[in-house]
């Protein structure tokens, strides 16, 4: 059996070697010639899987080690009788941690009290629900919008999008879709930006085209938004350098790139392939991940002015998000024709990031509220 895989899927050879011959390629190099005689295709988000790629191939099963599936033509796979699986929810915790690393960074930068802020969460699936839980645990007022869930559950906590436009902070966690009543392509366009309150903060960690990037540049030029955090961009990897200069924090589509999250994705698609083949899964990543570079963090609660400063001190040691921002901004120092290659290289060579649950935090002169908030973020926290 011939298995073609994106080289950026961690442990892909170790996991799939028992099932067949594994060949790895850069995601953008997976072409019709590469997959023609393949049985299994394993991708990440940069590979467009459609008729152009697969027509005439022997591929019987496709799996993406990502939660998003907008790069997959699922209807084509169904028509061809090709099996499909995604790694839904695999890196949800990683993205939620990214959101709060950025949020705490901004809180200290602008001297915010999170308990005084209202957070609007748009899309309350695997990621959004985690963001809701953590934000509430940090004392924030949270407004939730998810039209499909609203229809399915009739739960009054799900509000129309217009009801979130007065929130201090909006964070987007929706799939990218182009059709239907819940289409999200350019969900935030010029008209939507005009509905937002002055000094609103916008986060996008979903897909770049959920936000009209040209309209975003226009609204940023007016000074209406207080801050913007973008991890995803239209036209990746050829992103808009002018927009990068304008945003507060910009990163190269790595919010979900914790090693724990990526390995979860590998495990999920491995088990899906085994199920398709009728083979009992035997590969287990436990014990194969490297230990975190920092396994314990100590802070003195009394030496810090606020819970926000204390939490940020811990979180930035666990995940220094400003380094991701700085690495992306370094792109602006090289010729524009090299930006796409550079953007992809940041993703391919992303440093190992472990999730917060791997790290113990010891707090001297602590408050019970600080310990509780550290635990809400996922740390092992104790006096």
XYZ file of C-alpha atoms in Angstrom:
383
model
C 0.000 0.000 0.000
C 1.324 3.435 -0.977
C 0.714 6.301 1.447
C 1.453 9.911 0.417
C 1.718 12.360 3.307
C 2.491 15.991 4.050
C 5.954 16.076 5.601
C 4.697 18.474 8.274
C 2.484 15.836 9.904
C 4.472 14.850 13.018
C 5.317 11.164 13.519
C 3.615 10.319 10.228
C 6.234 7.701 9.308
C 6.232 6.168 12.788
C 2.447 5.942 12.835
C 1.761 4.718 9.299
C 4.830 2.599 8.475
C 3.059 -0.567 9.624
C 0.239 0.108 7.162
C 2.302 0.586 4.015
C 5.048 2.481 2.218
C 5.041 6.099 3.406
C 6.369 8.882 1.153
C 6.392 12.463 2.403
C 6.306 15.697 0.428
C 5.949 19.390 1.117
C 2.219 20.091 1.211
C 2.294 22.431 -1.783
C 4.323 19.852 -3.766
C 1.618 17.164 -3.583
C 0.541 17.029 -7.229
C -1.502 14.765 -9.502
C 1.698 12.945 -10.506
C 2.602 12.387 -6.857
C -0.765 10.868 -5.908
C -1.524 8.971 -9.132
C -0.576 5.538 -7.752
C -1.303 6.251 -4.084
C -3.866 4.417 -1.982
C -3.976 6.802 0.993
C -3.459 10.581 1.002
C -2.671 12.451 4.223
C -2.634 16.256 4.057
C -2.657 19.461 6.031
C -4.415 22.709 5.100
C -2.066 23.873 2.309
C -2.968 20.996 -0.061
C -6.127 21.507 -2.138
C -7.806 18.122 -2.470
C -10.213 18.162 -5.409
C -10.805 16.695 -8.847
C -7.736 18.447 -10.252
C -5.554 16.582 -7.764
C -7.252 13.195 -7.629
C -8.913 12.550 -11.001
C -7.363 9.430 -12.496
C -5.602 8.479 -9.266
C -5.974 5.295 -7.256
C -6.533 7.124 -3.965
C -9.156 5.355 -1.839
C -8.975 7.392 1.373
C -8.063 10.995 2.225
C -7.408 12.350 5.709
C -6.486 15.838 6.791
C -4.616 16.311 10.047
C -6.452 19.608 10.598
C -9.759 20.693 12.054
C -10.648 22.842 9.056
C -11.811 21.189 5.830
C -12.261 24.124 3.442
C -9.291 22.797 1.415
C -11.138 19.524 0.776
C -13.817 19.053 -1.904
C -15.887 16.643 0.155
C -18.653 16.374 -2.440
C -16.121 15.207 -5.024
C -14.794 12.592 -2.595
C -18.335 11.356 -1.965
C -19.078 11.102 -5.692
C -15.895 9.122 -6.222
C -16.538 6.872 -3.224
C -13.292 8.024 -1.594
C -13.277 7.774 2.193
C -12.520 10.903 4.220
C -11.617 11.891 7.757
C -10.469 15.071 9.488
C -8.900 15.720 12.862
C -11.826 17.710 14.214
C -11.025 19.169 17.626
C -7.430 17.970 17.643
C -5.821 21.356 18.187
C -8.723 23.172 19.835
C -6.823 23.571 23.089
C -3.806 24.961 21.258
C -5.892 27.664 19.565
C -7.628 28.577 22.834
C -4.233 28.949 24.524
C -3.086 31.187 21.666
C -6.142 33.416 22.129
C -5.438 33.914 25.820
C -1.699 34.371 25.326
C -2.566 37.243 22.984
C -5.384 38.550 25.187
C -3.213 38.671 28.306
C -0.440 40.341 26.326
C -2.886 43.065 25.302
C -4.328 43.315 28.825
C -0.908 44.178 30.240
C -0.005 46.400 27.297
C -3.180 48.464 27.645
C -3.725 48.035 31.404
C -7.040 46.191 31.103
C -8.927 44.333 33.803
C -10.382 41.311 32.051
C -13.314 41.191 34.460
C -14.326 44.593 33.087
C -14.358 43.371 29.479
C -17.049 41.693 27.402
C -15.908 39.002 24.992
C -17.966 38.069 21.959
C -17.268 34.521 20.723
C -18.412 33.855 17.166
C -18.525 30.115 16.546
C -18.909 27.943 19.660
C -17.619 24.586 18.473
C -14.569 22.728 19.755
C -12.429 25.861 19.952
C -15.038 28.495 20.709
C -16.524 26.497 23.586
C -13.073 26.292 25.201
C -12.605 30.028 24.759
C -15.996 30.624 26.396
C -15.155 28.404 29.382
C -11.754 29.992 29.990
C -13.015 33.558 29.565
C -15.823 32.959 32.053
C -13.309 31.419 34.456
C -11.241 34.597 34.192
C -14.283 36.673 35.141
C -15.199 38.034 31.726
C -18.725 38.555 30.498
C -19.127 36.338 27.438
C -21.609 36.662 24.560
C -21.980 33.692 22.214
C -23.019 33.458 18.569
C -23.447 30.224 16.623
C -26.436 30.142 14.248
C -26.352 26.362 13.530
C -26.214 25.565 17.256
C -28.927 28.137 17.927
C -31.239 26.351 15.487
C -30.336 22.875 16.762
C -30.685 23.650 20.464
C -32.935 26.733 20.730
C -30.609 27.657 23.596
C -31.125 31.357 24.431
C -27.426 31.847 25.180
C -26.772 31.811 21.434
C -27.387 35.359 20.250
C -27.680 36.911 16.796
C -24.419 38.372 15.540
C -25.762 41.901 15.831
C -26.072 41.416 19.592
C -22.296 40.926 19.839
C -21.365 44.152 18.088
C -21.181 46.027 21.401
C -18.611 43.624 22.865
C -15.187 44.972 23.761
C -13.442 42.024 22.103
C -14.605 39.775 19.259
C -12.944 36.454 18.464
C -13.766 34.358 15.395
C -13.877 30.547 15.493
C -15.965 29.592 12.468
C -15.278 27.360 9.463
C -14.835 29.029 6.086
C -17.944 28.425 3.981
C -19.132 30.166 0.831
C -22.779 29.206 0.479
C -25.947 28.856 2.528
C -27.502 30.904 5.287
C -24.424 30.463 7.488
C -21.813 31.363 4.867
C -18.759 32.861 6.551
C -16.761 34.146 3.578
C -16.111 37.835 4.373
C -18.394 37.526 7.375
C -16.621 40.612 8.637
C -16.645 43.127 5.816
C -16.811 46.913 5.671
C -20.465 46.968 6.731
C -19.794 44.746 9.733
C -16.810 46.835 10.796
C -19.022 49.921 10.746
C -21.387 48.201 13.193
C -18.622 47.584 15.727
C -18.135 49.946 18.624
C -15.122 52.285 18.610
C -12.080 50.741 20.290
C -13.217 47.157 19.661
C -10.526 44.447 19.589
C -10.726 41.787 16.847
C -9.143 38.311 16.852
C -9.163 35.983 13.842
C -7.750 32.486 14.262
C -10.252 30.737 11.972
C -9.553 31.261 8.268
C -8.193 34.367 6.582
C -11.124 34.925 4.246
C -13.633 35.071 7.099
C -12.412 38.675 7.344
C -12.265 40.927 4.279
C -8.610 41.918 4.577
C -8.955 44.982 2.342
C -11.874 46.252 4.417
C -9.880 45.551 7.569
C -7.047 47.726 6.309
C -9.537 50.483 5.626
C -11.029 50.399 9.118
C -7.583 50.182 10.729
C -6.573 53.314 8.846
C -9.423 55.199 10.543
C -8.230 54.213 14.027
C -11.654 52.818 14.940
C -10.329 49.475 16.224
C -8.251 49.377 19.397
C -6.262 46.289 18.404
C -6.273 43.425 15.910
C -4.769 39.967 16.343
C -4.470 37.967 13.123
C -3.156 34.436 12.840
C -4.825 33.795 9.480
C -4.712 35.845 6.293
C -6.275 35.977 2.885
C -4.119 34.597 0.067
C -1.734 32.664 2.297
C 1.211 32.283 1.958
C 1.297 35.517 -0.082
C -0.072 37.733 2.665
C -0.566 41.499 2.637
C 2.537 43.164 4.087
C 0.711 46.457 4.554
C -1.900 44.722 6.718
C 0.831 43.004 8.729
C 2.325 46.399 9.528
C -1.076 47.610 10.772
C -2.136 44.759 13.071
C -1.207 44.626 16.752
C -0.161 40.971 16.788
C 0.392 38.990 13.593
C 1.420 35.350 13.331
C 1.802 32.855 10.435
C -1.247 30.582 10.865
C 0.246 28.742 13.841
C -2.392 29.171 16.566
C -3.112 25.453 16.421
C 0.541 24.459 16.116
C 1.232 23.180 19.621
C 3.028 19.854 19.349
C 0.321 18.275 21.504
C -2.354 19.457 19.084
C -0.515 18.329 15.965
C 0.205 14.899 17.431
C -3.469 14.613 18.386
C -4.213 15.205 14.715
C -1.804 12.475 13.635
C -3.338 10.025 16.086
C -6.880 10.817 14.943
C -6.203 10.338 11.233
C -4.137 7.204 11.944
C -7.076 5.680 13.784
C -9.423 6.739 10.958
C -7.215 5.042 8.348
C -6.986 1.907 10.491
C -10.774 1.859 10.760
C -11.087 2.246 6.976
C -8.690 -0.641 6.407
C -10.206 -2.819 9.126
C -6.915 -2.885 11.020
C -6.548 -2.611 14.798
C -4.615 0.571 15.724
C -1.381 -0.112 17.594
C 0.593 3.144 17.353
C 0.472 5.297 20.482
C 2.318 8.645 20.711
C 2.478 8.536 24.520
C 6.063 8.811 25.632
C 7.311 9.961 22.211
C 6.844 13.684 22.754
C 9.826 15.645 24.094
C 9.482 17.168 27.563
C 8.570 20.858 27.666
C 11.546 23.224 27.723
C 10.017 24.749 30.848
C 8.346 22.243 33.155
C 7.952 24.514 36.186
C 7.373 28.245 36.608
C 7.636 30.104 39.919
C 6.104 33.513 40.567
C 5.627 35.770 43.565
C 2.017 36.893 43.620
C 2.731 39.968 45.753
C 5.394 41.242 43.366
C 2.896 41.693 40.569
C 0.334 44.464 40.317
C -2.647 42.471 39.097
C -3.894 39.007 38.219
C -3.530 39.987 34.549
C 0.164 40.762 35.046
C 0.695 37.550 37.015
C -1.104 35.418 34.430
C 0.741 37.096 31.573
C 4.077 36.499 33.309
C 3.312 32.785 33.442
C 1.727 32.447 30.006
C 4.495 34.287 28.171
C 7.059 31.906 29.668
C 4.997 28.941 28.507
C 4.232 30.469 25.098
C 6.025 33.735 24.185
C 3.612 34.834 21.486
C 5.569 38.020 20.777
C 8.352 35.861 19.293
C 5.913 34.475 16.729
C 4.884 38.041 15.911
C 8.516 39.147 15.561
C 9.382 36.214 13.297
C 6.535 37.061 10.940
C 7.363 40.789 10.887
C 10.932 39.920 9.886
C 9.354 39.004 6.533
C 8.994 42.711 5.827
C 12.791 43.065 5.668
C 13.169 40.726 2.695
C 12.047 41.207 -0.941
C 8.271 40.759 -1.382
C 8.761 38.004 -3.950
C 10.244 35.896 -1.139
C 7.397 36.445 1.342
C 5.394 33.362 0.374
C 8.354 31.029 0.807
C 9.259 32.721 4.075
C 5.695 32.406 5.428
C 5.649 28.692 4.640
C 9.085 28.226 6.211
C 7.837 29.689 9.502
C 5.149 27.024 9.604
C 7.385 24.178 8.486
C 10.109 25.049 10.997
C 7.844 26.113 13.846
C 9.500 25.720 17.273
C 8.187 23.052 19.618
C 5.359 24.484 21.713
C 3.854 22.370 24.461
C 0.430 23.057 25.929
C -0.085 24.516 29.396
C -1.151 21.256 31.034
C 2.476 20.105 30.816
C 3.672 22.898 33.110
C 3.526 23.236 36.880
C 3.211 26.731 38.378
C 4.238 27.430 41.954
C 2.920 30.696 43.372
C 4.302 32.329 46.499
C 2.126 34.842 48.359
C -0.762 33.722 46.221
C -4.395 34.640 46.131
C -6.960 31.916 45.721
C -8.334 33.738 42.661
C -4.945 33.633 40.937
C -4.526 29.908 41.561
C -8.036 29.311 40.214
C -7.345 31.341 37.078
C -4.091 29.508 36.398
C -5.979 26.222 36.602
C -8.683 27.572 34.288
C -5.924 28.273 31.756
C -4.799 24.666 32.086
C -1.699 24.891 34.262
C -0.940 22.653 37.199
C -0.972 25.380 39.836
C -0.218 25.158 43.546
C 1.149 27.191 46.439
